[in-house]
Short mmCIF file of C-alpha atoms (C1' of nucleotides) in Angstrom, two decimals:
data_model
loop_
_atom_site.label_atom_id
_atom_site.label_comp_id
_atom_site.label_asym_id
_atom_site.label_seq_id
_atom_site.Cartn_x
_atom_site.Cartn_y
_atom_site.Cartn_z
CA MET A 412 -56.30 -7.75 -8.08
CA ILE A 413 -58.26 -10.53 -6.38
CA ILE A 414 -57.84 -14.22 -6.92
CA GLU A 415 -59.71 -17.02 -5.45
CA ILE A 416 -57.84 -20.37 -4.96
CA GLN A 417 -59.79 -23.50 -4.66
CA ASP A 418 -56.77 -25.79 -3.61
CA ASP A 419 -54.54 -25.95 -0.52
CA PHE A 420 -52.96 -22.60 0.01
CA ASP A 421 -51.83 -21.09 3.31
CA LEU A 422 -49.55 -17.96 3.29
CA GLN A 423 -48.29 -18.44 6.93
CA LYS A 424 -47.38 -22.17 6.49
CA ILE A 425 -45.62 -21.51 3.10
CA ALA A 426 -43.75 -18.69 4.79
CA ASP A 427 -42.71 -20.98 7.58
CA SER A 428 -41.92 -23.97 5.44
CA GLY A 429 -38.17 -23.25 5.19
CA GLN A 430 -38.19 -23.25 1.31
CA CYS A 431 -38.23 -19.57 0.96
CA PHE A 432 -36.32 -16.71 2.92
CA ARG A 433 -37.91 -13.53 1.43
CA PHE A 434 -41.55 -14.56 2.17
CA ASN A 435 -42.52 -12.76 5.45
CA LYS A 436 -45.44 -11.35 7.24
CA CYS A 437 -45.68 -7.67 6.81
CA GLY A 438 -48.41 -5.28 7.87
CA ASP A 439 -51.74 -7.02 7.52
CA GLY A 440 -50.47 -9.49 4.68
CA TYR A 441 -47.16 -10.94 3.38
CA SER A 442 -44.31 -9.41 1.72
CA VAL A 443 -42.91 -11.70 -0.96
CA VAL A 444 -39.64 -10.99 -3.05
CA ALA A 445 -38.50 -13.20 -5.81
CA GLY A 446 -35.61 -12.08 -7.97
CA ASN A 447 -36.46 -8.48 -8.77
CA GLN A 448 -40.27 -9.06 -8.25
CA TYR A 449 -42.05 -7.82 -5.29
CA LEU A 450 -45.45 -8.80 -4.34
CA PHE A 451 -47.77 -8.03 -1.44
CA ILE A 452 -50.43 -10.47 -0.76
CA LYS A 453 -53.18 -10.53 1.86
CA ASP A 454 -55.87 -12.94 2.79
CA VAL A 455 -59.37 -11.38 2.13
CA SER A 456 -61.36 -14.60 2.56
CA GLY A 457 -63.38 -12.89 5.24
CA ASP A 458 -64.17 -9.74 3.43
CA SER A 459 -67.44 -9.75 1.58
CA GLY A 460 -68.31 -7.83 -1.39
CA VAL A 461 -65.03 -8.07 -3.06
CA GLU A 462 -65.09 -8.93 -6.68
CA THR A 463 -62.70 -11.99 -7.88
CA ASP A 464 -60.71 -11.33 -10.89
CA ILE A 465 -59.51 -14.92 -11.35
CA ILE A 466 -60.51 -18.43 -10.00
CA ILE A 467 -57.71 -20.91 -9.52
CA GLY A 468 -58.01 -24.69 -9.32
CA ALA A 469 -61.75 -24.74 -10.10
CA SER A 470 -62.80 -28.24 -10.73
CA GLY A 471 -66.14 -30.15 -10.89
CA ASP A 472 -65.73 -32.32 -7.92
CA LYS A 473 -64.49 -29.87 -5.63
CA ASP A 474 -67.11 -30.28 -3.17
CA ASP A 475 -65.71 -33.81 -2.50
CA LYS A 476 -62.27 -32.54 -1.95
CA ASN A 477 -60.56 -31.55 1.31
CA ILE A 478 -59.51 -28.19 0.22
CA LEU A 479 -57.90 -25.19 2.21
CA GLY A 480 -58.13 -22.24 -0.03
CA GLY A 481 -59.44 -18.74 0.20
CA ARG A 482 -59.53 -15.26 -1.52
CA TYR A 483 -56.47 -13.10 -1.84
CA GLU A 484 -55.57 -9.62 -2.70
CA LEU A 485 -52.39 -9.13 -4.64
CA SER A 486 -50.46 -6.09 -5.39
CA CYS A 487 -49.85 -7.10 -8.93
CA ASN A 488 -51.99 -6.76 -12.11
CA LYS A 489 -53.48 -9.68 -13.86
CA LYS A 490 -50.78 -9.65 -16.47
CA GLU A 491 -48.13 -9.90 -13.90
CA PHE A 492 -50.06 -12.62 -12.12
CA GLU A 493 -50.20 -14.68 -15.31
CA ALA A 494 -46.71 -14.01 -16.36
CA PHE A 495 -45.15 -14.60 -13.10
CA TRP A 496 -46.78 -15.18 -9.83
CA LYS A 497 -49.22 -17.88 -10.77
CA ASN A 498 -46.25 -20.08 -11.59
CA TYR A 499 -44.42 -18.90 -8.61
CA PHE A 500 -47.11 -20.15 -6.32
CA ASP A 501 -47.21 -23.26 -8.50
CA LEU A 502 -51.21 -22.74 -9.09
CA ASN A 503 -51.37 -25.11 -11.92
CA SER A 504 -50.95 -28.07 -9.66
CA SER A 505 -53.41 -29.51 -7.32
CA TYR A 506 -51.77 -30.12 -3.78
CA SER A 507 -55.00 -31.64 -2.55
CA ASP A 508 -54.70 -34.30 -5.26
CA ILE A 509 -51.13 -34.97 -4.11
CA ARG A 510 -52.13 -35.23 -0.50
CA SER A 511 -54.77 -37.82 -1.53
CA LEU A 512 -51.95 -40.14 -2.37
CA ILE A 513 -51.49 -40.77 1.27
CA ASP A 514 -53.31 -43.66 2.90
CA LYS A 515 -54.07 -42.96 6.68
CA ALA A 516 -54.13 -46.63 7.55
CA GLU A 517 -50.89 -47.15 5.87
CA ASP A 518 -48.91 -44.13 6.94
CA GLU A 519 -50.59 -42.47 9.77
CA TYR A 520 -47.66 -40.30 10.55
CA LEU A 521 -47.36 -38.75 7.18
CA TYR A 522 -51.12 -38.43 6.89
CA ASN A 523 -51.16 -36.38 10.19
CA ALA A 524 -48.20 -34.29 8.76
CA SER A 525 -50.07 -33.60 5.67
CA GLU A 526 -53.18 -32.62 7.52
CA PHE A 527 -51.10 -30.44 9.75
CA GLY A 528 -49.21 -28.83 6.78
CA GLN A 529 -52.23 -28.56 4.45
CA GLY A 530 -51.82 -25.39 2.55
CA ILE A 531 -48.04 -25.81 1.98
CA ARG A 532 -47.06 -25.67 -1.93
CA ILE A 533 -43.62 -26.00 -3.46
CA LEU A 534 -42.91 -22.65 -4.88
CA GLN A 535 -41.43 -22.36 -8.24
CA GLN A 536 -38.22 -20.31 -7.45
CA ASP A 537 -35.11 -19.25 -9.27
CA PRO A 538 -32.31 -21.82 -9.49
CA TRP A 539 -29.72 -19.12 -9.03
CA GLU A 540 -31.29 -17.51 -6.05
CA MET A 541 -31.96 -21.01 -4.48
CA LEU A 542 -28.54 -22.14 -4.91
CA ILE A 543 -27.14 -19.05 -3.22
CA SER A 544 -29.75 -19.22 -0.44
CA PHE A 545 -28.99 -22.83 0.38
CA ILE A 546 -25.41 -22.57 0.27
CA ILE A 547 -25.76 -20.09 2.97
CA SER A 548 -28.24 -22.11 4.95
CA GLN A 549 -25.69 -24.72 6.00
CA ARG A 550 -25.52 -24.89 9.59
CA LYS A 551 -27.47 -21.68 10.19
CA ASN A 552 -31.04 -21.29 11.39
CA ILE A 553 -33.85 -19.67 9.48
CA PRO A 554 -33.55 -16.19 11.03
CA ALA A 555 -29.83 -16.21 10.25
CA ILE A 556 -30.20 -17.31 6.80
CA LYS A 557 -32.73 -14.62 6.22
CA ALA A 558 -30.64 -11.88 7.83
CA SER A 559 -27.45 -12.86 5.69
CA ILE A 560 -29.65 -12.90 2.53
CA GLU A 561 -31.20 -9.50 3.15
CA LYS A 562 -27.77 -8.04 3.71
CA ILE A 563 -26.58 -9.55 0.54
CA CYS A 564 -29.51 -8.05 -1.40
CA ALA A 565 -29.15 -4.48 0.14
CA LEU A 566 -25.34 -4.58 -0.67
CA ALA A 567 -25.42 -6.03 -4.33
CA GLY A 568 -29.14 -6.02 -5.33
CA HIS A 569 -30.98 -2.81 -6.25
CA LYS A 570 -34.17 -1.17 -4.66
CA ILE A 571 -37.30 -2.42 -6.26
CA ALA A 572 -40.07 -1.37 -3.86
CA VAL A 573 -41.16 -0.33 -0.46
CA ASP A 574 -43.05 -2.80 1.50
CA ALA A 575 -46.18 -2.42 3.47
CA GLU A 576 -44.15 -1.41 6.65
CA GLY A 577 -42.15 1.22 4.81
CA ASN A 578 -38.95 -0.55 4.37
CA ASP A 579 -36.95 -0.64 1.18
CA VAL A 580 -37.00 -3.79 -0.74
CA PHE A 581 -34.05 -4.86 -2.79
CA SER A 582 -33.86 -7.45 -5.54
CA PHE A 583 -31.81 -10.50 -5.15
CA PRO A 584 -28.62 -9.88 -6.93
CA THR A 585 -28.04 -11.31 -10.34
CA PRO A 586 -24.83 -13.42 -10.90
CA LYS A 587 -23.17 -10.28 -12.24
CA GLU A 588 -24.18 -8.23 -9.37
CA LEU A 589 -23.06 -10.68 -6.76
CA SER A 590 -19.63 -11.43 -8.48
CA LYS A 591 -18.60 -7.89 -8.13
CA LEU A 592 -18.58 -8.31 -4.28
CA THR A 593 -15.25 -9.43 -2.78
CA VAL A 594 -15.00 -12.40 -0.32
CA ALA A 595 -14.49 -9.69 2.34
CA GLN A 596 -17.79 -7.92 1.43
CA LEU A 597 -19.54 -11.34 1.44
CA SER A 598 -18.04 -11.95 4.77
CA GLY A 599 -19.53 -8.79 6.05
CA CYS A 600 -23.04 -10.26 5.33
CA SER A 601 -22.39 -12.67 8.26
CA LEU A 602 -21.76 -15.49 5.91
CA GLY A 603 -18.99 -16.95 8.01
CA TYR A 604 -16.83 -19.56 6.29
CA ARG A 605 -19.64 -19.76 3.55
CA ASP A 606 -18.44 -16.39 2.26
CA LYS A 607 -15.85 -18.44 -0.20
CA TYR A 608 -18.60 -20.79 -1.38
CA VAL A 609 -20.86 -17.96 -2.42
CA TYR A 610 -17.94 -16.03 -4.04
CA GLN A 611 -16.94 -19.05 -6.07
CA ALA A 612 -20.56 -19.85 -7.13
CA ALA A 613 -20.83 -16.25 -8.57
CA GLN A 614 -17.68 -16.36 -10.37
CA ASP A 615 -18.50 -19.79 -11.86
CA VAL A 616 -21.83 -18.59 -13.23
CA VAL A 617 -20.64 -15.39 -14.49
CA SER A 618 -17.53 -17.05 -16.23
CA GLY A 619 -20.06 -19.42 -17.82
CA ALA A 620 -18.24 -22.42 -16.34
CA VAL A 621 -21.74 -23.17 -14.58
CA ASN A 622 -24.89 -22.63 -16.62
CA LEU A 623 -27.77 -23.04 -14.20
CA GLU A 624 -30.38 -22.50 -16.91
CA SER A 625 -28.98 -25.25 -19.23
CA TRP A 626 -29.25 -27.74 -16.44
CA LYS A 627 -33.01 -27.53 -16.64
CA GLU A 628 -32.68 -29.98 -19.48
CA ILE A 629 -30.47 -32.73 -17.99
CA ASP A 630 -31.93 -35.66 -15.89
CA ASP A 631 -32.06 -35.93 -12.16
CA ASP A 632 -28.77 -37.77 -11.62
CA ALA A 633 -26.81 -35.72 -13.98
CA LEU A 634 -28.18 -32.62 -12.18
CA MET A 635 -27.15 -33.96 -8.82
CA GLN A 636 -23.53 -34.66 -10.15
CA LYS A 637 -23.27 -31.12 -11.54
CA LEU A 638 -24.47 -29.58 -8.30
CA LEU A 639 -22.17 -31.73 -6.04
CA ALA A 640 -19.27 -30.54 -8.08
CA LEU A 641 -19.71 -26.93 -6.86
CA TYR A 642 -17.75 -25.68 -3.95
CA GLY A 643 -19.77 -25.81 -0.83
CA VAL A 644 -22.49 -27.94 -2.16
CA GLY A 645 -23.17 -31.27 -0.62
CA VAL A 646 -25.87 -33.73 -0.69
CA LYS A 647 -28.38 -31.83 1.40
CA VAL A 648 -28.09 -28.37 -0.38
CA ALA A 649 -27.99 -30.21 -3.79
CA ASN A 650 -31.39 -31.70 -2.98
CA CYS A 651 -32.81 -28.48 -1.85
CA GLU A 652 -31.61 -26.86 -5.04
CA ILE A 653 -33.20 -29.79 -7.13
CA LEU A 654 -36.55 -29.51 -5.15
CA PHE A 655 -36.87 -25.73 -4.67
CA GLY A 656 -34.76 -24.29 -7.53
CA TYR A 657 -35.47 -26.68 -10.19
CA HIS A 658 -38.98 -27.66 -9.05
CA ARG A 659 -38.39 -31.43 -9.21
CA LEU A 660 -40.90 -32.57 -6.90
CA ASP A 661 -39.40 -35.80 -6.13
CA ALA A 662 -36.23 -34.56 -4.45
CA PHE A 663 -36.21 -35.53 -0.83
CA PRO A 664 -33.53 -33.30 1.20
CA LYS A 665 -32.58 -34.84 4.41
CA ASP A 666 -31.49 -32.49 7.06
CA VAL A 667 -31.24 -33.15 10.81
CA TRP A 668 -35.12 -32.83 11.28
CA ILE A 669 -36.04 -35.11 8.56
CA ASN A 670 -33.49 -37.61 9.78
CA LYS A 671 -35.00 -37.59 13.28
CA VAL A 672 -38.44 -38.40 11.69
CA LEU A 673 -36.87 -41.11 9.39
CA ASP A 674 -35.02 -42.79 12.26
CA SER A 675 -38.01 -42.33 14.91
CA GLN A 676 -41.11 -43.08 12.67
CA TYR A 677 -39.84 -44.99 9.74
CA PRO A 678 -37.46 -47.77 11.07
CA GLN A 679 -38.46 -49.88 7.99
CA GLY A 680 -38.06 -47.12 5.62
CA PHE A 681 -39.97 -44.36 4.00
CA LEU A 682 -42.47 -45.35 1.13
CA PHE A 683 -40.57 -43.47 -1.50
CA ASP A 684 -41.70 -45.69 -4.37
CA LYS A 685 -45.40 -45.09 -3.33
CA TYR A 686 -45.11 -41.33 -3.46
CA LYS A 687 -42.93 -40.99 -6.46
CA PRO A 688 -42.80 -38.38 -8.12
CA TYR A 689 -43.94 -36.38 -5.15
CA ASN A 690 -41.68 -37.13 -2.41
CA GLY A 691 -40.43 -33.82 -2.08
CA VAL A 692 -43.87 -32.75 -1.29
CA MET A 693 -44.09 -35.29 1.45
CA GLN A 694 -40.81 -34.09 2.67
CA GLN A 695 -42.16 -30.66 3.26
CA TYR A 696 -45.24 -31.99 5.19
CA LEU A 697 -42.85 -34.12 7.39
CA PHE A 698 -40.36 -31.22 7.86
CA PHE A 699 -43.21 -28.70 8.76
CA TYR A 700 -44.84 -31.06 11.23
CA SER A 701 -41.56 -32.23 12.94
CA ARG A 702 -40.31 -28.57 13.33
CA THR A 703 -43.56 -27.54 14.91
CA ASN A 704 -44.27 -30.56 17.06
CA GLY A 705 -41.03 -32.35 17.56
CA ALA A 706 -39.83 -35.59 15.72
CA GLU A 707 -41.25 -37.88 18.55
CA THR A 708 -44.80 -36.71 18.08
CA THR A 709 -46.97 -39.52 16.51
"C1'" DA B 176 -18.92 -19.98 29.05
"C1'" DG B 177 -19.44 -23.79 26.36
"C1'" DG B 178 -22.39 -25.99 23.27
"C1'" DC B 179 -24.85 -26.20 19.36
"C1'" DA B 180 -27.46 -24.96 15.00
"C1'" DG B 181 -31.90 -27.01 8.84
"C1'" DG B 182 -23.82 -29.38 6.22
"C1'" DT B 183 -19.55 -29.49 3.99
"C1'" DT B 184 -14.62 -29.55 3.35
"C1'" DC B 185 -10.50 -30.98 4.77
"C1'" DT B 186 -7.58 -34.28 7.00
"C1'" DT B 187 -6.31 -38.73 8.53
"C1'" DA B 188 -6.36 -43.84 8.28
"C1'" DT C 112 -13.83 -45.17 1.30
"C1'" DA C 113 -14.82 -43.68 5.84
"C1'" DA C 114 -14.75 -41.59 10.21
"C1'" DG C 115 -13.59 -37.14 12.79
"C1'" DA C 116 -12.24 -32.45 13.24
"C1'" DA C 117 -12.57 -27.68 11.90
"C1'" DC C 118 -15.29 -24.10 10.40
"C1'" DC C 119 -18.19 -18.51 11.02
"C1'" DT C 120 -21.61 -16.56 13.58
"C1'" DG C 121 -25.15 -15.92 16.70
"C1'" DC C 122 -28.02 -17.42 20.44
"C1'" DC C 123 -29.02 -19.69 24.32
#
DNA sequence: AGGCAGGTTCTTA
DNA sequence: TAAGAACCTGCC
């Protein structure tokens, strides 16, 4: 099916934004895996004569907005799109509106970062998948994180598709599936010392001691406390989980890159009050910009 | 070959 | 309560 998006949307930037690990260039499009769902999505903005099934983000004053959208071909049908992928891509929110909160004169660095990162969205991902992914992420670079996750999926998940390059695609294991792996098997997925953290998380969720679903109902502070109590979860991973797993857009994970930006560009402090409740979106722009250009860039 | 990477835990004061 | 060391693995 074909969708037209009239809001910030850039597949490459989303894939590179560090919030997802199973969203990769594949053939002439992108392979996206979330839980046990597989999607192939391709930019067809340049193709003429394709009929659009759904238009997203249409609004009366769109000509006034600075928007980076396009037309996309998706491997799912309309029903699957409405039921899952529309929310996954957070297409009910306007990221151009969020960007417009930034005042160029007041906060030029963030303004530049947001122009550069225009097209990034915060995906609505699954709390379980994000928890495991970000536990694994500690002290690892992105390629290493992705490699570990793929090994885990191949070992404990199940085959759900074949991607555009002919590779088997495996689901992200459910808590039950993952809990069946031994620490040694997890270690074999190149988890290093994180193997025991992942093992414990799976056991806790399967036993019911931890109920990630029920945590959707509790407030931000309580959620943070619950997450920090988990083995192998500190402040940074907890914030990633709150932002990417629970889609609470004010969470502001501070990793080494963001800390460099805050130190070098915001000695007087970042304007957290101003951007509330979207600080997490700003964090993504800063992160993407600094990773690409270096924190010293003005 | 030694250091370091998108942190957290464990140990020590 | 706070600073420092240790930690797997992979890649400079």
